XYZ file of C-alpha atoms in Angstrom:
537
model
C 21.868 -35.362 -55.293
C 22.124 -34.869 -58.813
C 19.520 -37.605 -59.858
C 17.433 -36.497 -56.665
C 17.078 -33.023 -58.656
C 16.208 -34.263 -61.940
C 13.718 -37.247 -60.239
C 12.059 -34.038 -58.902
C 12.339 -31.987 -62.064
C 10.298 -34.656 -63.800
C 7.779 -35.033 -60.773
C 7.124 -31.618 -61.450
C 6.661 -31.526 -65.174
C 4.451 -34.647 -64.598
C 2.481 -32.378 -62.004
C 2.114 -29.325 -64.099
C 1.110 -31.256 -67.245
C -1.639 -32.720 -65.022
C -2.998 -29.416 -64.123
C -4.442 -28.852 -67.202
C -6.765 -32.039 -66.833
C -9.662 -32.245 -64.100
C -8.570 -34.151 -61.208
C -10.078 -37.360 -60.094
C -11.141 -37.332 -56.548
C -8.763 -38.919 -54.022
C -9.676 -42.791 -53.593
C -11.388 -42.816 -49.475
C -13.163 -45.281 -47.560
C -16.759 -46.328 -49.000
C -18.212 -45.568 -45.562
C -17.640 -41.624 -45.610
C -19.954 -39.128 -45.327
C -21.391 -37.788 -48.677
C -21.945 -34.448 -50.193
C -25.522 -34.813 -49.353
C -24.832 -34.615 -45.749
C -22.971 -31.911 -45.541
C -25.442 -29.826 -47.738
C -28.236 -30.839 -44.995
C -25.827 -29.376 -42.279
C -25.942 -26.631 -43.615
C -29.365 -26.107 -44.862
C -30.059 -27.355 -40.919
C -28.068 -24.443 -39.401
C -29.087 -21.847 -42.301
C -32.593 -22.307 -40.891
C -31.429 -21.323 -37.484
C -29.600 -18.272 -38.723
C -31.304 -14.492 -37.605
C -32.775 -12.853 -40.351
C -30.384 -10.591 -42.790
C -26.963 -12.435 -41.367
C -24.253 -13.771 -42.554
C -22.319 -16.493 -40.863
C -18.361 -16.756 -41.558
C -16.305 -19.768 -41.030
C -12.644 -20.461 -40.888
C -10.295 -23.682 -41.173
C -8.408 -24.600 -38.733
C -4.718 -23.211 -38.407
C -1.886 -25.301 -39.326
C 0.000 -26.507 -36.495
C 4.042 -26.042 -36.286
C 5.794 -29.169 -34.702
C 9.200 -27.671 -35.092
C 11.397 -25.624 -37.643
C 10.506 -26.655 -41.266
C 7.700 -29.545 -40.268
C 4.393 -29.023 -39.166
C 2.102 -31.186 -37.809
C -0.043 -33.667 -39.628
C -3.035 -31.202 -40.285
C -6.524 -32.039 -38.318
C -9.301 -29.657 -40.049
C -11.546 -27.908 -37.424
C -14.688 -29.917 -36.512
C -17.115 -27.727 -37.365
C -15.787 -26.568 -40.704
C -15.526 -30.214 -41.962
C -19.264 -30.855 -40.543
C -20.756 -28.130 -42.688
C -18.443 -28.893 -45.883
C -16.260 -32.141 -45.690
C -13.278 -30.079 -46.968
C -9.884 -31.153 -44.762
C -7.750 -28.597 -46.171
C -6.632 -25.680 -44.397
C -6.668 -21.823 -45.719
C -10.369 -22.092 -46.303
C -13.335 -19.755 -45.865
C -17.099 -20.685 -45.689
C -19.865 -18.386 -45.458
C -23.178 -18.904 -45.007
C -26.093 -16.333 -45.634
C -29.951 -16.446 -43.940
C -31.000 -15.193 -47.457
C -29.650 -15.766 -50.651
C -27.590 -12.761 -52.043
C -26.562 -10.964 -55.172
C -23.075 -11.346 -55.605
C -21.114 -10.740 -59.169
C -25.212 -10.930 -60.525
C -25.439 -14.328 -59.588
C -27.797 -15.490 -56.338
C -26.241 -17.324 -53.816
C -26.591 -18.543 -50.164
C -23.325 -19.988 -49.748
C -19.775 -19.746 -50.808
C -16.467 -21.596 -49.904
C -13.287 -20.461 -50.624
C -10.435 -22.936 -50.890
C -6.948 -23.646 -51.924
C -6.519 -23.617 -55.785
C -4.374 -26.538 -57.444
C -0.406 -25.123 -57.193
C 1.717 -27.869 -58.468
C 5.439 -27.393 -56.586
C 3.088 -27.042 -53.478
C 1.507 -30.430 -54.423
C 4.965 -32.091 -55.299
C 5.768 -31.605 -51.608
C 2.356 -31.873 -49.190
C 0.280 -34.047 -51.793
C -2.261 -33.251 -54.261
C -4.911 -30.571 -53.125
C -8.864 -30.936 -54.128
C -8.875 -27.253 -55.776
C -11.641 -25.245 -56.651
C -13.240 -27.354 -59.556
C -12.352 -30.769 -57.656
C -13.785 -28.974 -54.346
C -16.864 -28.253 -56.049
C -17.261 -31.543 -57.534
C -16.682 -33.537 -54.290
C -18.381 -30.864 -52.420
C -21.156 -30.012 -53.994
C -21.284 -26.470 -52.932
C -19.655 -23.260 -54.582
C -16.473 -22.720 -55.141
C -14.201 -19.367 -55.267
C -10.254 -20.093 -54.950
C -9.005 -18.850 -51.301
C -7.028 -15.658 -53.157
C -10.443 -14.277 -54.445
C -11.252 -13.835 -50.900
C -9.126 -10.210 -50.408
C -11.475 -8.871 -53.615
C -14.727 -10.846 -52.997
C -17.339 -7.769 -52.192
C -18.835 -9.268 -48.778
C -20.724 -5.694 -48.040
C -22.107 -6.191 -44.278
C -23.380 -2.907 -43.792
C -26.912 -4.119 -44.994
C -26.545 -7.214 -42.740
C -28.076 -6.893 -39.400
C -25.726 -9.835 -37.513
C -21.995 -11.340 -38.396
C -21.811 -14.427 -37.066
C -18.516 -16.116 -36.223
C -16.992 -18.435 -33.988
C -13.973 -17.027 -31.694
C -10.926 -16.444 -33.951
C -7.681 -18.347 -33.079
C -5.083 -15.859 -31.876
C -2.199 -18.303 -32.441
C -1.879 -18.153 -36.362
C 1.567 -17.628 -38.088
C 1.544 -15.435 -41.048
C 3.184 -16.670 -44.179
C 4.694 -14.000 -46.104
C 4.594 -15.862 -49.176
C 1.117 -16.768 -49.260
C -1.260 -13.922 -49.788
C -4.334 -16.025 -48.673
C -3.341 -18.072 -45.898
C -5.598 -18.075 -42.688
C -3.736 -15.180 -41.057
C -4.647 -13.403 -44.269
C -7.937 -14.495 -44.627
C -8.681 -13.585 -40.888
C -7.192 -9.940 -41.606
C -9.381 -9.582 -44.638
C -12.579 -10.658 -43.186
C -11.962 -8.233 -40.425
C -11.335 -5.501 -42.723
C -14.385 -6.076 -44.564
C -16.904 -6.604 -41.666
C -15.390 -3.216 -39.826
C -14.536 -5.366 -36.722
C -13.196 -3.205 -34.379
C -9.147 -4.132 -33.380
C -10.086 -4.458 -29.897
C -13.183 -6.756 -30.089
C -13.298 -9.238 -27.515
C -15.121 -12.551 -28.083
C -15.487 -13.825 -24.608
C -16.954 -10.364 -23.807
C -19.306 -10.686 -26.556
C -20.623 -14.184 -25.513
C -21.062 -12.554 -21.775
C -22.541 -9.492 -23.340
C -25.021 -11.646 -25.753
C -26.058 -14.264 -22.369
C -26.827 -11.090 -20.341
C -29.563 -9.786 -22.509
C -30.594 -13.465 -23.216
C -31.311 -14.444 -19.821
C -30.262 -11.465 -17.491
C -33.877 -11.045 -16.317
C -35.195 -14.097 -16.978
C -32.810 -16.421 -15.140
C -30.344 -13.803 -12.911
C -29.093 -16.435 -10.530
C -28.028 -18.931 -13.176
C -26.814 -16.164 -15.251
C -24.599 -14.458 -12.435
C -23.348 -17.814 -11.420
C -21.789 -18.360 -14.512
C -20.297 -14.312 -14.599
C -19.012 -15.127 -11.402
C -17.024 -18.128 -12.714
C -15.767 -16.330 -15.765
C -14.631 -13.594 -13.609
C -12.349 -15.787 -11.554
C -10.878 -17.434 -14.099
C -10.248 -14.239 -16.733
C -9.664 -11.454 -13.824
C -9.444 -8.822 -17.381
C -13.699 -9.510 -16.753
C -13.886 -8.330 -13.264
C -13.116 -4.386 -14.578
C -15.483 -4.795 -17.547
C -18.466 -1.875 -15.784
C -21.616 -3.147 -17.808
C -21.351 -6.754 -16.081
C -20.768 -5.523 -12.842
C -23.305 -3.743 -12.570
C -25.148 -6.240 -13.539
C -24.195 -8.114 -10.741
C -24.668 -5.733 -8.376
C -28.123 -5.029 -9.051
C -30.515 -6.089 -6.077
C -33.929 -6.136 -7.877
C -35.593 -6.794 -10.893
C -35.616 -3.517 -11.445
C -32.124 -2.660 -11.636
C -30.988 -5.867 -13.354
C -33.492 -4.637 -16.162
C -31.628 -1.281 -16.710
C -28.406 -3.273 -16.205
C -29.394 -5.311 -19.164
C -30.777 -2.591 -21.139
C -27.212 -0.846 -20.961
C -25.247 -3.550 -21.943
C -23.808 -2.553 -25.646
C -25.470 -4.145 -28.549
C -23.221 -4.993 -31.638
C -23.915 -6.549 -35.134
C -20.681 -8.624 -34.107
C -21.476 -12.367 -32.425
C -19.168 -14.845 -31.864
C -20.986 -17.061 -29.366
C -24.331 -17.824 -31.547
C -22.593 -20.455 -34.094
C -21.271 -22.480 -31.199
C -23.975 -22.728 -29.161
C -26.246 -23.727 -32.778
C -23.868 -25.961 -33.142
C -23.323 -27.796 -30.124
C -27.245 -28.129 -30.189
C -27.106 -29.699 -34.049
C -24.075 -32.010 -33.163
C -25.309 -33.302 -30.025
C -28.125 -35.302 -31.530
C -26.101 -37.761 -34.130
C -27.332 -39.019 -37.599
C -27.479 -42.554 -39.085
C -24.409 -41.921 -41.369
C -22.308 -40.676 -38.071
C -23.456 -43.424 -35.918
C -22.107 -45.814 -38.739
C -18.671 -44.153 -38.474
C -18.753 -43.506 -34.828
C -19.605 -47.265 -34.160
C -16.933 -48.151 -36.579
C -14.582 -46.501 -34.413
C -15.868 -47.435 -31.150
C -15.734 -51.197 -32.307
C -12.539 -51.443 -33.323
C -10.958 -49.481 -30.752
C -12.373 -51.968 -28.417
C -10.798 -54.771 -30.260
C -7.250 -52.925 -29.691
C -8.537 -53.123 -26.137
C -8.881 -57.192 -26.364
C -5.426 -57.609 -28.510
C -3.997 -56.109 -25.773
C -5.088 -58.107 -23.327
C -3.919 -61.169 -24.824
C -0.931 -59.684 -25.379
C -0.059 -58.069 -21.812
C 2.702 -59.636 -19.752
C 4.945 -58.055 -16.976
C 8.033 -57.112 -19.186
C 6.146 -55.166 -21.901
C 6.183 -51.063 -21.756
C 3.780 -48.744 -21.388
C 4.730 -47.646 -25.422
C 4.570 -50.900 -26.270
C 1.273 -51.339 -25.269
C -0.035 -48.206 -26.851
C 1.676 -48.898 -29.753
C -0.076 -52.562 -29.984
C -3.650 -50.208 -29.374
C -2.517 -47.962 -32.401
C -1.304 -50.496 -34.672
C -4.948 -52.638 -34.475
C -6.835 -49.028 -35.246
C -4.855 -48.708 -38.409
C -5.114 -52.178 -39.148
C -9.233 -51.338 -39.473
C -8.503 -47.739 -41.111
C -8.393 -45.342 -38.258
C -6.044 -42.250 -39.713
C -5.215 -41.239 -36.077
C -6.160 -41.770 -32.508
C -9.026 -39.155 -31.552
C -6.402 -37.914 -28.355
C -2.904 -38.493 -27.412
C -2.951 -42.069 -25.575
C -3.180 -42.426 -22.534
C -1.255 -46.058 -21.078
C -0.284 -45.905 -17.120
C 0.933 -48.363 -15.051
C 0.638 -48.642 -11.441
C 0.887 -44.638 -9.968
C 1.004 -43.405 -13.404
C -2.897 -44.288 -14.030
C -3.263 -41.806 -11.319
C -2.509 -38.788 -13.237
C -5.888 -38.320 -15.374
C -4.432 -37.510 -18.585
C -1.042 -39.249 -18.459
C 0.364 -39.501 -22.073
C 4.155 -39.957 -21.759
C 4.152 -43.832 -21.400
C 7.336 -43.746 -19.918
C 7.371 -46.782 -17.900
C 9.737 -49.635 -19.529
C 7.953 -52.540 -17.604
C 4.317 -52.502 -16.304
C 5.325 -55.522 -14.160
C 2.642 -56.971 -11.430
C 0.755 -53.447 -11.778
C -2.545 -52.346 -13.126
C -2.469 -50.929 -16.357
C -4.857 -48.290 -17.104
C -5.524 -48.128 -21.235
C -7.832 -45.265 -22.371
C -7.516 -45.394 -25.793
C -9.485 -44.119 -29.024
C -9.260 -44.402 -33.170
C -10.602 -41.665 -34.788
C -12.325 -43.005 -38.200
C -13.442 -39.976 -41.023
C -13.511 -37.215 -38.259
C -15.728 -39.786 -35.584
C -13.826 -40.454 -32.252
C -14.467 -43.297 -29.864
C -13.238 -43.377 -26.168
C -12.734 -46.374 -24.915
C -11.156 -47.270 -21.488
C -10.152 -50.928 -19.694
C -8.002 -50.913 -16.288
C -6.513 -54.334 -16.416
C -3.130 -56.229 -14.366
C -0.387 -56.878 -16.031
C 0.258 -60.352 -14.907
C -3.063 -61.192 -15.709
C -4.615 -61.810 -12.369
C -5.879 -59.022 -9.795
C -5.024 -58.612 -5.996
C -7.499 -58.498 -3.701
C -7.049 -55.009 -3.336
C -6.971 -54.752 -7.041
C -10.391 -56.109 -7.636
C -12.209 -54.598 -4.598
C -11.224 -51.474 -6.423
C -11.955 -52.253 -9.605
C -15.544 -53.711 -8.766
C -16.551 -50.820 -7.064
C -15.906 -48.673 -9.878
C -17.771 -51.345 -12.207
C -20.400 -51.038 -9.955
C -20.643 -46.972 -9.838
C -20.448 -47.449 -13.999
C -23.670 -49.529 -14.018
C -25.839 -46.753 -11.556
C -24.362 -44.419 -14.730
C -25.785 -47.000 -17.266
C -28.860 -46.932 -15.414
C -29.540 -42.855 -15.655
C -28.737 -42.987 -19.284
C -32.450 -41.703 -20.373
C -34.063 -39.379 -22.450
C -35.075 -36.331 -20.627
C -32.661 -37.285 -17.856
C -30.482 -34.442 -16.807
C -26.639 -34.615 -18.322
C -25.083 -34.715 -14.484
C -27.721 -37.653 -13.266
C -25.064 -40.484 -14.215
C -22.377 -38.826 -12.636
C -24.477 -38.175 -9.712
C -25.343 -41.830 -9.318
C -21.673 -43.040 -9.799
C -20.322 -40.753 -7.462
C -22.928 -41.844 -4.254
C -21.335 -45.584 -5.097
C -17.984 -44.577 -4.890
C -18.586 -42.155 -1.908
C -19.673 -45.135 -0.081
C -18.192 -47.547 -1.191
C -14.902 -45.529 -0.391
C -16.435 -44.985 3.217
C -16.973 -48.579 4.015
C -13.346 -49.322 2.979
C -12.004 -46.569 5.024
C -10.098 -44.788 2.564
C -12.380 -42.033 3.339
C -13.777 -40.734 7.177
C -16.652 -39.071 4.999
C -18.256 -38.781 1.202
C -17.184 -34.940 1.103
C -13.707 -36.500 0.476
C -15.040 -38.909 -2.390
C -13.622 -36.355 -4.837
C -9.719 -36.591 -3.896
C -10.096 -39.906 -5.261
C -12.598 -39.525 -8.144
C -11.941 -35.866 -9.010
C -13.606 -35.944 -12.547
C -17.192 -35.744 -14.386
C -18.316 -39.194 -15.120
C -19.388 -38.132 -18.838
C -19.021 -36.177 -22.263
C -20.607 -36.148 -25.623
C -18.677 -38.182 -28.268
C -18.456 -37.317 -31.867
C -16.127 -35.333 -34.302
C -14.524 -34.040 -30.744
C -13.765 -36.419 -27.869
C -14.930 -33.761 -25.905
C -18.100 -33.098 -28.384
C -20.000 -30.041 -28.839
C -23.316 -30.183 -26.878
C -25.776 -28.630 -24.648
C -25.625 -30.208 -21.535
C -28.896 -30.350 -20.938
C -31.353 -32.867 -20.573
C -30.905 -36.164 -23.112
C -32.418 -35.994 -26.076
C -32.591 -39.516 -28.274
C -29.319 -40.567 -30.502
C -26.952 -38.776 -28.510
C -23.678 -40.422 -27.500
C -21.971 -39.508 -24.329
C -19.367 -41.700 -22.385
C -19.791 -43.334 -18.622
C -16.287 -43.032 -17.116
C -16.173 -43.349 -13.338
C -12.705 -44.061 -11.887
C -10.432 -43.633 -8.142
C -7.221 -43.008 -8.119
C -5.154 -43.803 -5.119
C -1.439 -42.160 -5.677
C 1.676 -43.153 -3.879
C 1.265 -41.435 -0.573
C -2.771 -40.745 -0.231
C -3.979 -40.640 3.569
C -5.351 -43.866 3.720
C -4.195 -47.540 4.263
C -0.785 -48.335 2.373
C -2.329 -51.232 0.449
C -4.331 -49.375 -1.775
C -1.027 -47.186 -2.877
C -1.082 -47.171 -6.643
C -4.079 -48.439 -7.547
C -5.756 -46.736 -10.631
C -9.221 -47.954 -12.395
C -11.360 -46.370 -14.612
C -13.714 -47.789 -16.970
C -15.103 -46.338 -19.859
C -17.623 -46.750 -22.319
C -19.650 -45.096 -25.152
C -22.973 -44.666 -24.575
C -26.033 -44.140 -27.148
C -28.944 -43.118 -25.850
C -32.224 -43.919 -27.526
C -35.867 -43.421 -27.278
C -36.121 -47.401 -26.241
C -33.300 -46.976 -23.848
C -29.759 -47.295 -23.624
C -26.905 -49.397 -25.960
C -23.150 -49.813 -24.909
C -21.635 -49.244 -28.217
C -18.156 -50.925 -26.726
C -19.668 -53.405 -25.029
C -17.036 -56.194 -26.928
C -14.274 -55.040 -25.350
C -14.272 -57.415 -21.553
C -15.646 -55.433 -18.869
C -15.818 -57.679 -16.031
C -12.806 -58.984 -13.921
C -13.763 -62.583 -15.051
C -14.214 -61.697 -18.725
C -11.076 -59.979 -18.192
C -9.121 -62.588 -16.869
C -10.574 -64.746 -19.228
C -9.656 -63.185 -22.446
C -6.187 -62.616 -20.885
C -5.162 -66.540 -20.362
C -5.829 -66.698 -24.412
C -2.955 -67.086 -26.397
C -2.114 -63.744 -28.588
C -0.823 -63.397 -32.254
C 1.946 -61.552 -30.871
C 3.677 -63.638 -28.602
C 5.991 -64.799 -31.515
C 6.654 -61.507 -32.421
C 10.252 -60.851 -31.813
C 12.857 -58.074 -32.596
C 16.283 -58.236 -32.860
C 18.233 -56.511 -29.666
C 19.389 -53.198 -30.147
């Protein structure tokens, strides 16, 4: 313990003497996105912005795993697309206009961690406020400048923020942590305690498109109101929904409150700017896509009846950060047999996958970019008869999906098209007495964007060119289902990542085997790991 101490003693002196240098940025990947990039983002949104706003950002909160240890930390998507700072405790805002601050002009300022060197021994070294400027390219106050910094809204017509997390521990010890930072910015935009943002974002679509669109608009109130009841005693949107005519949804709409306050304008500007992908992201999002499919082809060489469901994801993982990937872009899901019939099964529990199909939807995440990338495969190599019918039929409602992949199309047409396959292809097998029934075995959308989220940020509107979006169509038959015994068990989905261009479509993980021959093929080929051995426990 003793030499523990004075290793860490020395550590420290080391650290502190360091602090007086400038820091060299932390050696990355070539590939990452560049300063330049980030500045555009910006600049891109700024543009957007209502006149005379300001537009406040926050990290994302740091995550507690258990006691002492937190999780590894994963900074919020939209924070690290407008700045390419991974830190947490950080503040970025944006203004429509440059300002007069301290008498020096400015559009933009972030506020980050500064350098502390016993915080550094333990987490790792931090960028700080010189090195986050450097790398950054984009002014830099240190995140305990924040309480003092004179942010004077009263002259600003609009606040814009996204929805504040309501989950953040406060740290006693640190006077500008994100529970801190929150409390300050609230204190110096005059936010009122009980401001509610999903209110707000109702509120704001209301006087949008109250008049304009009503049915669409009450629709989606209607939803909302059954799934947050709190909504259904909120006065100005019921009467809003009760009015008959256009008449009375006008005065509805003038009397809903107006407030400088928004939190639903930066993540619908947003979702609009991150739909649409760049070169640089399509480089990194290709990068992960490409090697996660890869993991999918190790694996199939691999595969044989004794191995686990964790083994398996663990052979996935280990190829992504053989490439690079720092983490998987979502928990991985492996199942075996019933167990691909729960959608987002992640507990890989089974010790042998046996003569089963083994459902694999697995992603790397590479510099913030997510693939999503799934194969449905059997174990012992070869499918059943039931197996393939199964699995051909959902290859088949995949390629109508491939097929609707167009610009201008609407978001639901490939789900749409894979659904009528399924529906009858389900029909003609029996396993359904009608296609109303079709969703008890395919109960989920056939597509999402793909990006910095595996659930992007996007409109959902119609396509627009260099937008990526996966085509997922799947049944699920669990132990039990009200059909013929035979088809007990059997879980397929396939999934791929999807770009959509002016010239058409491109399946981005189109290396990984798709068919049930290619499949079968790449399975009979001898793996790496078949010498692999460990002694027994």
């Amino acid at each position: 313990m003793a030499a523990f101490r004075l290793c860490v003693l020395l550590v420290w002196a080391s650290l502190t003497a360091a602090t007086a240098q400038p820091r060299a940025t932390p050696e990355k990947p070539s590939d990452t996105l560049d300063k330049e990039f980030h500045r555009q983002r910006r600049e891109v949104l700024r543009q957007q912005l209502p006149p005379r706003s300001v537009a406040v950002f926050f990290a994302a909160p740091v995550r507690n795993r258990a006691n002492d240890v937190d999780y590894y930390y994963h900074p919020d998507p939209d924070f690290y697309y407008l700045t390419g700072y991974k830190e947490p405790d950080a503040v970025l805002l944006l203004f429509a206009e440059p300002q007069t601050i301290g008498g020096t002009q400015t559009s933009e300022v972030l506020f980050v961690q500064p350098n502390d060197p016993r915080a550094e021994l333990w987490n790792g070294r931090r960028l700080g406020v010189a090195g986050a400027a450097q790398a950054l390219g984009i002014a830099t106050q240190p995140n305990t400048a924040f309480a003092v910094f004179p942010l004077d809204t009263a002259h600003l017509q609009q606040v814009l923020f996204k929805e504040l997390p309501r989950d953040v521990r406060d740290d006693a010890t640190n006077p500008a942590d994100l529970y801190s930072l929150q409390a300050q910015f609230r204190q110096k935009a005059g936010i009122p305690a009980d401001f509610d943002a999903t209110r707000n974002m109702l509120y704001g679509i209301v006087r949008a498109q109250g008049i304009d669109q009503p049915d669409r608009v009450k629709d989606y109130l209607n939803q909302m109101r059954a799934y947050n009841p709190a909504l259904r005693e909120d006065a100005y949107l019921g009467a809003y929904l009760q009015a008959k005519d256009a008449r009375n949804r006008v005065k509805a709409v003038a009397a809903v409150p107006q407030t400088r306050f928004d939190a639903h304008t930066l993540s619908q500007l947003l979702a609009g700017m991150r739909e649409v992908k760049t070169p640089e992201e399509l480089v990194l999002l290709r990068k992960a896509i490409t090697m996660s499919a890869i993991g999918q082809i190790e694996v199939m060489k691999a595969m044989h009846p004794g191995m686990s469901e964790l083994e398996v994801q663990g052979i996935h993982e280990f190829v992504h950060k053989k490439y690079g990937a720092q983490h998987v872009g979502y928990p991985s899901i492996v199942g075996a047999g019933n167990n691909a019939c729960v959608l987002h099964y992640i507990d890989s529990e089974k010790p042998k996958v046996g003569k089963e199909l083994v459902l694999m939807d697995v992603g790397a995440e590479y510099e913030g970019y997510t693939a999503d990338v799934t194969r449905t495969i059997p174990a012992n190599g070869k499918f059943s008869p039931e197996q393939k019918t199964i699995y051909e039929l959902v290859r088949k409602a995949q390629e109508a999906g491939f097929a609707q992949c167009k610009v201008g199309n609407a978001f639901q047409a490939p789900g749409q098209a894979a659904q009528e396959v399924i529906a009858e292809g389900l029909l003609k097998l029996g396993i359904i007495k009608n296609k109303n029934e079709v969703q008890q075995y395919f109960p989920h959308g056939t597509s999402h964007y793909l990006g910095l989220d595996v659930h992007d940020a996007g409109t959902y509107g119609t396509f627009r060119p260099n937008t990526v979006i996966t085509v997922e169509p799947g049944i699920y038959i669990p132990d039990g289902s009200p059909c013929d015994k035979k088809w007990w068990g059997i879980g397929v989905r396939i999934e791929d990542d999807i770009l959509i261009t002016e010239e058409g479509w491109e399946n981005l993980s189109k290396l990984a085997p798709r068919t049930v021959e290619d499949i079968e093929k790449t399975m009979a080929q001898p793996s790496v790991l078949e010498t692999y051995t460990l002694p027994e426990l």
